Amino acid sequence: MKKNPLNNRFIRDLRDDLGKYVVIALLMIFTIGFVSGFLVADGSMVKAYNESFTKYNIEDGNFRTQKKMNKAQWKSVEELGLHLYELFYREFALENGSTLRVFQNRDRVNLVCLMEGEFPAKPGEIAVDRMYADNNGLKVGDTIRTAAAGVEEGAAGADTAADEQQNKGQNAWVITGLVALSDYSTMFSDNNDTMFDALKFGVAVCSPEEFEQYPDKSLIYNYAWKYDDPPKTEEEENDRGEDLVKDLSKEVKLENYIPRYANQAIRFTGEDMGSDRAMMELLLYIMMVIIAFVFGVTIGNTISQEAPVIGTLRAMGYTKGELIRHYMAMPLLVTLISAVIGNILGYTFLKDVCANMYYNSYSLPTYITIWNAEAFVKTTIFPIVIMAVVTYSILRWKLGLTPLQFLRRQLRRRQMKRAFPLSVRIPFFDRFRIRVIAQNIPNYLILLVGIFFANILLIFGLALPKALDHYQEEVERSLLAEHQYIMQIPLDALDEDHKLQSALKMMQFVSETETENETAEKFSAYTLRRPFDAPYKSEDVMIYGAAADSRYVKGIPETPEGENPRVLISSAYSEKYDIFAGDTIELQEKYGADRYTFNVAGVYDYGASICVFMEQKTMNQCFDLGKDYFSGYFSQTPITDIDGKYIGSEIDLDSLTKVTRQLYISMGSMMYLVDFFAVAIFMVLIYILSKIIIEKNAQSISMAKILGYTGSEIGKLYIRSTTVVYLLCFVATIPAVTVLIKYLMKIMIRLEMTGWIELYVGNIVYEEMLALGIGAYAVIAVLEYRKIGRVPMDEALKNAE
Amino acid sequence: MFLEIKQIKKAFGQGESRVEVLRGIDLSLERGEFCVLLGPSGSGKSTLLNIIGGIDSADSGEIVIGGEPMSHMRERQLTMYRRKHLGYVFQMYNLIPNLTVRENIEVGSYLSDKPLDVDELLRLLGLWEHRGKVPSQLSGGQQQRTAIGRAVVKNPDILLCDEPTGALDYKTSKEILKLIEQVNKTYGNTIIMVTHNDAIKYMADTVVRIRDGAIRDTVRNKQRMSAEELEW
């Protein structure tokens, strides 16, 4: 087969236009490399994660009881077709301000992956979660201590230090190893939390000897189960989970019940990795389409320049297909080379960068890099296909003219009959610039599309950290009260089988949980769930019942007799689900089928969580809680006169804003990367398009030089038109981009997260966007000015037809 | 007859602005014949050449080459017709700027099943010394010689030349004409050359004078003058 002599051009084209190909290739290499690295890391880690269910024998679910189950209960529960395992733990508040949940090392269920060091063998030793250790600057050999005042740092040796501290009533452990607990790949301390907390919550395992030292009353009685006959489908798993809770609650008093499919600590990682992959693939395809269009524009320019040659070749008998293939070859070659280099980088350096991003967020076991055919196809074949389709379409369109039209340079399908009129009152330079803009409208349209996409990335990268800060401020500003205590009602006070006894217990609880604190105000709380609303995530909704004249929740509506309860919903609820005054909402029991309908009377300014406020009296009645029932106190000052055993938890700023801390940790590096991509797109687009405009006008520029125009004057004509269009495109796309990104964020949060964070875009974000956009432009403009300076004067004399 | 042109008509525009460029051209040429289409600018000679070359279409009439009528040919078939039968030389050389002289000629040879030997042709064209140069390193005459080389290397049945000396000085023009004459004699291609230079008619077998889209006269030279002898 004969070699097409036109192929000899490729290397020379590459050499002659190196700048163009290098910037495009770099952008592609980085995009493909990063996505390839991500997919490889993601694929390998997803595989390790999926295999961990079998490898580490992960539970089918767990539940918590207030008291340790007796043998009879154990037996009857196991008769439900389960195998039970004790998964007791104790939580410690550490001196570094975090909470550590310590388990006895497991050997039957939810096994532990040792990632560094050794498992603890004796009292005073501990193996902590690897990610928790990373995020808190802990390493093997360090000593960690529970929070207690007046204890000095250990002196002689680690073991001595630990012993010494324990003698003083403070726990201290030497870290012997870093581990990943298979049932805590995501650090959710509570399954209802909006977001996990990898900084202030950690898990650890200790030796049986260490665990035996903990007093019974300090333990949390948690049990894991595995089905004797595991469900075969997800649907079956859900059905069995729903049935089991009813059966279990007949046998034991449940404090908590989490089947595996609903366990965020186990499931979140897998779901998040899947959605991250979808986002990365989308980023790749968007980038590839932009790059393909950039190539399309450069091809269009080449075709304009080479029109007579193309006409001649067509007249000689070259087919349109041969020429299309010829002009497609370089973009495809550059894409192929970029894909190969990108994949090499992806499999080596960038894979680790991406894996570390996961290791920053999730406590995953060690993984082995596996060849990922899907990643290869998506980062090599797909980019080539995208490039081929886009360039083919453009070329088919561009080369659709007749040979004669090419020979005569009649490249516009609709010839401009005459120049559009411009008033002579417009200064000459401005008129000139308007004509340059008119000449390059297709190029500028590509610029507009490119800027639009780049701005989406930029606004996301810049706005998210600010949105997290804003969320923190909003939560602080709209706190219901400085202190919010949730009382822990003794379970026997709610025992319906022993009504008299439970009434007495309730009375005791009520009397002992009275406070003298004048700022305190009782409220009721009840958790319902938004019914599953595919494809959105189901989530818990806290119902607050406050006094009609509450100091903390103002404007609570009264409910007329016989109507659905009238409620206020938090602004977070309203914004997330677009629910407003006048709407009705339907919520259901968390572990049951009962549904409740509420009439929304208004939106309450509270951005911290998805919750509903109603009159306490109505609420107690609605949920059959009893007239005097209350769940806790709002208070401006700390309540000090209630026994700690009755205080289940305190909701404070710290607990409400763990989502921001976690997003900072898990997305921090990603946000910089997104900014980088955005700026890179700006620079490549501007570089290529300005270059095209200068090349297209090389003869005119040369002629202007001959006429005596200075380089700077010519720059004002040709570069400034691009500057004007760039700035217009940049500014014009911002409102659309803001609306779009907020919408996308809302959908993403509905799909992926419980709770709500508004993607607040403050002025500072726009200022930073402009600074980055203009900075990127300025760099390229300087290069282009220099390029204009290098256009030779004899250019005007060449090819004068 | 090798090439038969029958009643070719062509008009541009519509209504009042309609201009009849060709008003029924009839012409027949034998294989190997050298034909000059002579006429002033706007007479329709280039349009006729482009219709023969299959890069423009006639409103009516027929062209038959080697017994094969062109009127029913679709785009693809027309491309194949050009590929198989035609060589083109334009006033502008339209060489590919980043290919060498040799490679530019190979661009033509690639299209043919029976191309001429490129080295031999380079010598014939006087380009052997320049074969490694790119077009920007060549003079106008050398560039046009390269363009001729590109057109003839595929050994076309018909070589169409549209004002091949239009952009060249007297001396270089004569060199090019000599070359075309030599190609005609060496390879026996039918040559149709469009020119407005009256002096060139003497080197042709057939001179067709066109004015206002019609053939004014067709003269068959009994004896061709060599390009060397031409003066203008």
mmCIF file of C-alpha atoms in Angstrom, chain A residues 422 426-440 444 689-690 693-726 777 781 784-785 788-789:
data_model
loop_
_atom_site.group_PDB
_atom_site.id
_atom_site.type_symbol
_atom_site.label_atom_id
_atom_site.label_comp_id
_atom_site.label_asym_id
_atom_site.label_seq_id
_atom_site.Cartn_x
_atom_site.Cartn_y
_atom_site.Cartn_z
ATOM 1 C CA LEU A 422 -20.573 51.475 10.936
ATOM 2 C CA ILE A 426 -17.115 55.689 15.888
ATOM 3 C CA PRO A 427 -13.375 56.218 16.179
ATOM 4 C CA PHE A 428 -11.385 54.412 13.499
ATOM 5 C CA PHE A 429 -9.653 52.032 15.901
ATOM 6 C CA ASP A 430 -12.981 51.027 17.417
ATOM 7 C CA ARG A 431 -14.496 50.437 14.005
ATOM 8 C CA PHE A 432 -11.470 48.358 13.114
ATOM 9 C CA ARG A 433 -11.866 46.301 16.262
ATOM 10 C CA ILE A 434 -15.561 45.758 15.586
ATOM 11 C CA ARG A 435 -14.645 44.394 12.152
ATOM 12 C CA VAL A 436 -12.043 42.070 13.680
ATOM 13 C CA ILE A 437 -14.679 40.804 16.095
ATOM 14 C CA ALA A 438 -17.183 40.292 13.271
ATOM 15 C CA GLN A 439 -14.564 38.391 11.296
ATOM 16 C CA ASN A 440 -13.949 36.011 14.183
ATOM 17 C CA TYR A 444 -15.396 33.811 19.792
ATOM 18 C CA LEU A 689 -7.803 31.678 19.674
ATOM 19 C CA SER A 690 -5.606 34.781 19.810
ATOM 20 C CA ILE A 693 -6.714 35.620 14.971
ATOM 21 C CA ILE A 694 -3.162 36.863 14.554
ATOM 22 C CA GLU A 695 -2.313 34.196 11.986
ATOM 23 C CA LYS A 696 -5.491 34.873 10.091
ATOM 24 C CA ASN A 697 -4.591 38.533 9.929
ATOM 25 C CA ALA A 698 -0.852 38.078 9.418
ATOM 26 C CA GLN A 699 -0.952 39.776 6.039
ATOM 27 C CA SER A 700 -2.953 42.710 7.331
ATOM 28 C CA ILE A 701 -0.681 43.030 10.337
ATOM 29 C CA SER A 702 2.328 42.949 8.064
ATOM 30 C CA MET A 703 0.770 45.546 5.808
ATOM 31 C CA ALA A 704 -0.048 47.735 8.802
ATOM 32 C CA LYS A 705 3.609 47.543 9.787
ATOM 33 C CA ILE A 706 4.669 48.549 6.294
ATOM 34 C CA LEU A 707 2.270 51.486 6.523
ATOM 35 C CA GLY A 708 4.007 52.580 9.700
ATOM 36 C CA TYR A 709 1.761 51.338 12.503
ATOM 37 C CA THR A 710 3.708 50.466 15.626
ATOM 38 C CA GLY A 711 3.516 47.019 17.235
ATOM 39 C CA SER A 712 1.574 48.472 20.128
ATOM 40 C CA GLU A 713 -0.965 50.115 17.805
ATOM 41 C CA ILE A 714 -1.436 46.850 15.949
ATOM 42 C CA GLY A 715 -1.790 45.069 19.270
ATOM 43 C CA LYS A 716 -4.535 47.499 20.185
ATOM 44 C CA LEU A 717 -6.366 46.537 17.021
ATOM 45 C CA TYR A 718 -6.056 42.784 17.138
ATOM 46 C CA ILE A 719 -5.410 41.884 20.786
ATOM 47 C CA ARG A 720 -7.768 44.402 22.290
ATOM 48 C CA SER A 721 -10.703 43.056 20.307
ATOM 49 C CA THR A 722 -10.057 39.681 21.875
ATOM 50 C CA THR A 723 -9.667 41.369 25.259
ATOM 51 C CA VAL A 724 -13.047 43.021 24.909
ATOM 52 C CA VAL A 725 -14.757 39.805 23.812
ATOM 53 C CA TYR A 726 -13.010 37.801 26.508
ATOM 54 C CA TYR A 777 -5.529 36.518 30.087
ATOM 55 C CA ALA A 781 -1.833 38.716 25.937
ATOM 56 C CA GLU A 784 0.504 37.464 21.739
ATOM 57 C CA TYR A 785 1.860 41.027 21.705
ATOM 58 C CA ILE A 788 2.584 40.421 16.657
ATOM 59 C CA GLY A 789 6.027 41.966 16.941
#
